[in-house]
Amino acid sequence: MTTKMMPNRQVGRSVKRLESHSKVTGRAEYTHNLRLPGMLHTKIVRSTVAHGLIRAIDVEAAKQVPGVHAVITGEDVRKFIPQPYFGPAFHDQPILALDKVRYVGEAVVVVVASDPHIADQAAQLVVVDYEELPAVFDEIEAAKSDVYVHEELRPAGTFPDLKHLVGIRNTNIALDFSLTHGEPEKAFAEADHVFEHTFTTQQVMHTPFEPMISIGEPTHSGLTLHTASQSPSFVRIEIARLLGWPENKVRVKTGQLGGGFGAKLYIKLEALAAALALMLNAPVRVALTMEEQFYTITKHATTFHIRSGVTKDGRIVARDCDVWWNGGAYADIGPRVTQKSGFTAAGPYDIENVKIKSAAVYTNRPPAGALRGFGIPQLVWAYESHIDLIARELGIDPLEMRRKNILRNGRPQATGTIMKDAAIEQVLERTAERMNWSAPFDKGSGTRRRGRGIAIGFKASVAPTTSVAMVNIAADGSCSLYSSTVDMGQASETAMAQIVAEVLALETENIRVVRPDTDITPYDMATLGSRSTFHMGNAVRLAAEDAKQKLDELAREVGLTNASDVPLSQLFIKKYGMQAGNVIGVGTYIPPYKSPDKKTGQSDNATPFWMIGATGVELEVDTETGHVKLLRMVNVCDLGTPLNPKVVETQISGAAVMQIGFTMSEIMNFDAGQVTNASLADYKIPSFHDLPDLMENEAVDAEQTTGPFGAKGVGESSTFGVSPAIANAIQDAVGVRISSLPITPEAVYRAIAAADNRALEEE
Amino acid sequence: MTTKMMPNRQVGRSVKRLESHSKVTGRAEYTHNLRLPGMLHTKIVRSTVAHGLIRAIDVEAAKQVPGVHAVITGEDVRKFIPQPYFGPAFHDQPILALDKVRYVGEAVVVVVASDPHIADQAAQLVVVDYEELPAVFDEIEAAKSDVYVHEELRPAGTFPDLKHLVGIRNTNIALDFSLTHGEPEKAFAEADHVFEHTFTTQQVMHTPFEPMISIGEPTHSGLTLHTASQSPSFVRIEIARLLGWPENKVRVKTGQLGGGFGAKLYIKLEALAAALALMLNAPVRVALTMEEQFYTITKHATTFHIRSGVTKDGRIVARDCDVWWNGGAYADIGPRVTQKSGFTAAGPYDIENVKIKSAAVYTNRPPAGALRGFGIPQLVWAYESHIDLIARELGIDPLEMRRKNILRNGRPQATGTIMKDAAIEQVLERTAERMNWSAPFDKGSGTRRRGRGIAIGFKASVAPTTSVAMVNIAADGSCSLYSSTVDMGQASETAMAQIVAEVLALETENIRVVRPDTDITPYDMATLGSRSTFHMGNAVRLAAEDAKQKLDELAREVGLTNASDVPLSQLFIKKYGMQAGNVIGVGTYIPPYKSPDKKTGQSDNATPFWMIGATGVELEVDTETGHVKLLRMVNVCDLGTPLNPKVVETQISGAAVMQIGFTMSEIMNFDAGQVTNASLADYKIPSFHDLPDLMENEAVDAEQTTGPFGAKGVGESSTFGVSPAIANAIQDAVGVRISSLPITPEAVYRAIAAADNRALEEE
């Protein structure tokens, strides 16, 4: 059922964001603005060594500072919570470091004071004595090293398919996903050509402009956490587990989020805020500076060896992918990224024989988790650079090369899952069309050389997950929606309200969306991986339909055929004799899914839906400086039938801009494990003049038949193609291939210089 | 279905109150403790005249006081809310006085300041110039007077059966309820004896120890009211009506209440708090002193002419009741009291021929509303004094007289409704038994004379009303209950949790009860008239049963026969593959009911259930001082099958103690409409030495077949018999009859003296 067929056109309309007014009037509910009576403030003392045993901690001087309420160490926490280890995939991260530290910046001690400045001051006085241990930083070295970041693996049990890892010792490989499809070895042997390349990506940060914050508040019924989280339901469950409490004693409330991008997922500061609030029996605020976010959660650096067997006419017959994920010191959701993205590492191509190994590796770096794309941009970077190189080697046009191999609906993906509702070909063709690929292209001249590139990627959705929604209609017919989806700027509240309004024939603007509060809003796995529109959207639709059905029952009880015969308020008066009562609808959605076989990685239903994104780029390289100017960028995605076209367009451009940063400039620099540019002064996110002169964003006309009103995920798809499209365009312009991100002017300049030298030598 | 039959004995167990711990540890959530950033404080300037036109208001001096943000008059409010009149039964009360004032203490102007002391100070500087009008204070005079408190009647429309009053002019009679059963005139003519008496009660106050408070807070989505209210759902609807908003823009949150007793019902300070918050665009706190409560809501003073036709052997064959309710200047719920209690004015007796007139009268006194008993104690005071006098005249033992006439199940009450589940006879007999009525009784001697008395009353429940409840089970099996019933000390949270636990075979102590918050907890008419245990109790039971059914469905989906086969947490894991999801049950309850005929007052189903309470008293009168010492009090009630015996017992004793105050000491004294004892120093509530030496409370073994697990209302029944039982015992002791409340030592002394004089004269 698509928008077009609906009567009251709430869905498909570019409704203004419901929350905009509150943001421009300063009424937006950010956790940072919350002040609780008697609230205490904190400063975290962080590790100065990458790997070391904690010999001694001296907190006496800090305790003497007037206004300091407590100085808490990991051991203090352990007295209160005997097993103080948390994490979504592994229970490997202590609330405060215990026995040893595993990266520079790890939380070791926390000072709690009446005022944040006092806490800062006192934190300077804490002295920690370490016995340094050898450290490992590179994912490849770490995989082989006998320096172990953790003594043993501790899968959380959240995901049954990780249970087999329990208790494995003496390894830094947290998870090793492998997939085999067809007979890759045989196919490689028979291939006309075999191409092999290695590509790497750097460690970067999410940079939400609202820094992370969690406030713990002891209450009459247990504990309330006010937290800038993307996953209130998960926090509730994880905190309850840590405390040994039932879920209903833990209340998690989120406000509006100033960005998340995966940084505020699962559990971060909440465990510390909860422990401190209960230990000190007072509200305690744990808020990070921008700098501290660099030490809290990041995006995986990766190394990707990719090898393809190709026929002379350009058909890819075999592909071997070997992906190494640098997970840092704690697993966070890394193992899940490794798995869930791993199985698409061969790209959106129809390849009969595929072999994939994807390994999450512990190192002594800040932890890496999920960042807009859940690992996909790293994979696309490699396979779309790789295919471009192959095309050039074989003298085939890069677009043509992709056309020859593109994965079409009805054909099996590497897991064996038959593709459906995946407009891969359509996205590729539409991108080419908007790039006028077939038309002649001005390559520039002299020191200003122009090139163009194209790249396409796809992504599966995380599964299995559950979403529950509730719709409540008051006696005057006004309607409230209860959903634990967190609006961090993506306008999910507006989109969900549109779905309710569509089903109940109301105006979106009149729907009241109740913010996530685990005492109120039902369970949702999390706001991540572009799952909300599809998963929560379906749950919301079911809840609204349940309410509609109950309204119709009510109508029949009072002798009407259906609810729409009279104004809703009349319906209630007829039934209850006055303005009284509610109609409450509930919807629960779990998508059909079959988890891939542990050995072969095969599944006949590996994902609830596919996300597709392609990018075309035209750019100019200054051969004297290596500076790259983006002239034009075309982003085309398949995100089903848009619920809110305007919002969808801003999501496409936003994701692409973010990926431009990861492509051209952003990188966390390290010196012996110490981040040397942990500030927005030194860590360069894109500014306006880094953006393309012309940027075009388009959603192809598509439909996710299983999605709410044909819709599916939107937030990540345009991150996929950006990096390789740019690298491909640079090669098109100046003939050099950049295989490591970021593509800084220096990197381009050095590549050009090296090429020139080779040319000279050859003379 | 009664407790005994249940497997897991949650119901019928004296579970400790769930909220006690929070109260003794200071964690109880009282609205008074709430501090919002930027919250402003208020002081109300009140009328100094009982009836007068507002000529002019000078607020300039007050405005000049540093820290004053605004000084608001009724006209200012009217600019913001064109029709600023509110009320549950009539829309007759302005947020601040408009054009004229109708009683001393009426709110005329409000000062809003950054600090409460500044507001107090500035309020002194406001000058209001009145043109005084003649005033009426007595309900009988007011009914005849041509001085009109209101120009016309404005029924709210909330209750369809009041619609006929719209626009009636030139009367102080707000509502005139009448009932005729059988042929009273004929029966009176044929009676052997006709007895006629008049009894009066005084105006008193509820005296909740937590004074009234409401805080208005503008929010991104409209308005939140934090208020100590017994009726959050009603407040939401009424505020939405005043503002012309949908319900879902108004959020009403209540904390724990430090008593209510009807004072905090419907809408009181909320309208002013809402208007100020929106006019000033800031959180505004309106909190009353104990003194101000005397000017806000009270209990009706009444005059009751009662006439009975009796056969020589003591059968009452006809009764004529003429009840006048002094409603004060604004109707509040008075008209409802007049109706809903009016039809039981003939008492719990089997009388073939009955005539009742019950009139709510406007006067220039502080408004009267509902106070623990909803008018019943005033009625019982009259009809149980009356029957005692008749018994004495006829030389029949008072108990015997009642036995002859008692109303039994299966017989019609004055409305024609056939009595069911009403243990009237049982309550009477059990009271007599515990009083050893048949045993000889020591009447004392000299100046210390002893007497005993007995009295019984009954009450109908307010109808029609609706209650909605919701039960939410989290993935670990922990359970939360959402109910808008307000716990003001009656332990409703505990009782409701017991019902949920009983149905779902959980432990009551593990149920999380979510406090009333109209964004979260579904609709409930209000917490009043002992309706919650029955109405909300039934809704909660239905909600829990709905959840249970859904759990069983879930069980079947995962191949089990029913949910109890495995721990609940396992059920969710089987279904969702991890700790995920919710099961949400909803229950809506509306009792069967037929509103009495407007002309005849007849109905075949006049109430959802009956409440019965009897009191026996032994006392000693000091004939020299008139001081009355209560030696023993026995309170026996029919409240169905107790859900929580311990709580039930404290409710019985609490209600009786409260009524002792209204019987022996409490009275609001007036001088030209001015309350002259508006403070707890001068207004005397009972202290420990005013209580009986021995107090016995008992619930007879009964069952309300339509109630949750056989239960029904508890909170008021033991207020019924207290006053007449005491008056009857005094006459038994010293032979004088007190017919006006309160029975002060002075009143008793004067009655004894008058009797002595009459005796002397007769010599």
PDB file of C-alpha atoms in Angstrom, chain A residues 27, chain B residues 37-43 63 67-73 76-77 80-81 96 110-115 119 216-219 222-223 243 271-286:
ATOM      1  CA  ARG A  27      12.143  25.136  24.549  1.00  0.00           C
TER       2      ARG A  27
ATOM      3  CA  PRO B  37      13.897  26.570  37.043  1.00  0.00           C
ATOM      4  CA  GLY B  38      12.599  30.133  36.831  1.00  0.00           C
ATOM      5  CA  MET B  39       9.476  29.274  38.778  1.00  0.00           C
ATOM      6  CA  LEU B  40       7.467  32.310  39.938  1.00  0.00           C
ATOM      7  CA  HIS B  41       5.422  32.535  43.133  1.00  0.00           C
ATOM      8  CA  THR B  42       2.050  34.072  43.831  1.00  0.00           C
ATOM      9  CA  LYS B  43      -0.121  35.668  46.491  1.00  0.00           C
ATOM     10  CA  LYS B  63       3.743  46.551  40.679  1.00  0.00           C
ATOM     11  CA  GLY B  67      10.822  41.254  42.311  1.00  0.00           C
ATOM     12  CA  VAL B  68       7.182  41.565  41.314  1.00  0.00           C
ATOM     13  CA  HIS B  69       6.677  40.241  37.769  1.00  0.00           C
ATOM     14  CA  ALA B  70       2.999  40.969  37.367  1.00  0.00           C
ATOM     15  CA  VAL B  71      -0.177  41.901  39.198  1.00  0.00           C
ATOM     16  CA  ILE B  72      -3.095  40.222  37.469  1.00  0.00           C
ATOM     17  CA  THR B  73      -6.812  41.048  37.747  1.00  0.00           C
ATOM     18  CA  ASP B  76      -6.416  40.717  32.605  1.00  0.00           C
ATOM     19  CA  VAL B  77      -7.371  37.034  32.644  1.00  0.00           C
ATOM     20  CA  PHE B  80      -6.439  35.953  27.680  1.00  0.00           C
ATOM     21  CA  ILE B  81      -9.359  33.571  28.293  1.00  0.00           C
ATOM     22  CA  LEU B  96     -10.383  35.803  39.350  1.00  0.00           C
ATOM     23  CA  VAL B 110      -2.996  37.810  42.158  1.00  0.00           C
ATOM     24  CA  VAL B 111       0.534  39.072  42.584  1.00  0.00           C
ATOM     25  CA  VAL B 112       3.248  37.117  40.768  1.00  0.00           C
ATOM     26  CA  ALA B 113       6.800  37.509  42.031  1.00  0.00           C
ATOM     27  CA  SER B 114      10.198  35.862  42.032  1.00  0.00           C
ATOM     28  CA  ASP B 115       9.791  35.020  45.716  1.00  0.00           C
ATOM     29  CA  ALA B 119       4.414  38.377  46.597  1.00  0.00           C
ATOM     30  CA  GLY B 216       1.618  25.677  35.767  1.00  0.00           C
ATOM     31  CA  GLU B 217       4.541  25.041  33.425  1.00  0.00           C
ATOM     32  CA  PRO B 218       4.585  26.058  29.744  1.00  0.00           C
ATOM     33  CA  THR B 219       6.204  23.329  27.641  1.00  0.00           C
ATOM     34  CA  GLY B 222       1.591  23.067  25.482  1.00  0.00           C
ATOM     35  CA  LEU B 223       1.156  23.148  29.223  1.00  0.00           C
ATOM     36  CA  LEU B 243      -7.999  27.334  26.704  1.00  0.00           C
ATOM     37  CA  ALA B 271      -7.241  27.296  36.241  1.00  0.00           C
ATOM     38  CA  LEU B 272      -5.353  30.205  37.798  1.00  0.00           C
ATOM     39  CA  ALA B 273      -1.993  28.416  37.620  1.00  0.00           C
ATOM     40  CA  ALA B 274      -2.575  27.551  33.962  1.00  0.00           C
ATOM     41  CA  ALA B 275      -3.628  31.064  33.009  1.00  0.00           C
ATOM     42  CA  LEU B 276      -0.690  32.699  34.799  1.00  0.00           C
ATOM     43  CA  ALA B 277       1.895  30.274  33.395  1.00  0.00           C
ATOM     44  CA  LEU B 278       0.739  30.954  29.843  1.00  0.00           C
ATOM     45  CA  MET B 279       0.244  34.703  30.329  1.00  0.00           C
ATOM     46  CA  LEU B 280       3.724  35.092  31.834  1.00  0.00           C
ATOM     47  CA  ASN B 281       5.318  32.319  29.790  1.00  0.00           C
ATOM     48  CA  ALA B 282       7.036  30.919  32.897  1.00  0.00           C
ATOM     49  CA  PRO B 283       6.380  28.252  35.500  1.00  0.00           C
ATOM     50  CA  VAL B 284       4.035  29.735  38.123  1.00  0.00           C
ATOM     51  CA  ARG B 285       3.301  28.256  41.535  1.00  0.00           C
ATOM     52  CA  VAL B 286      -0.016  28.846  43.261  1.00  0.00           C
TER      53      VAL B 286
END
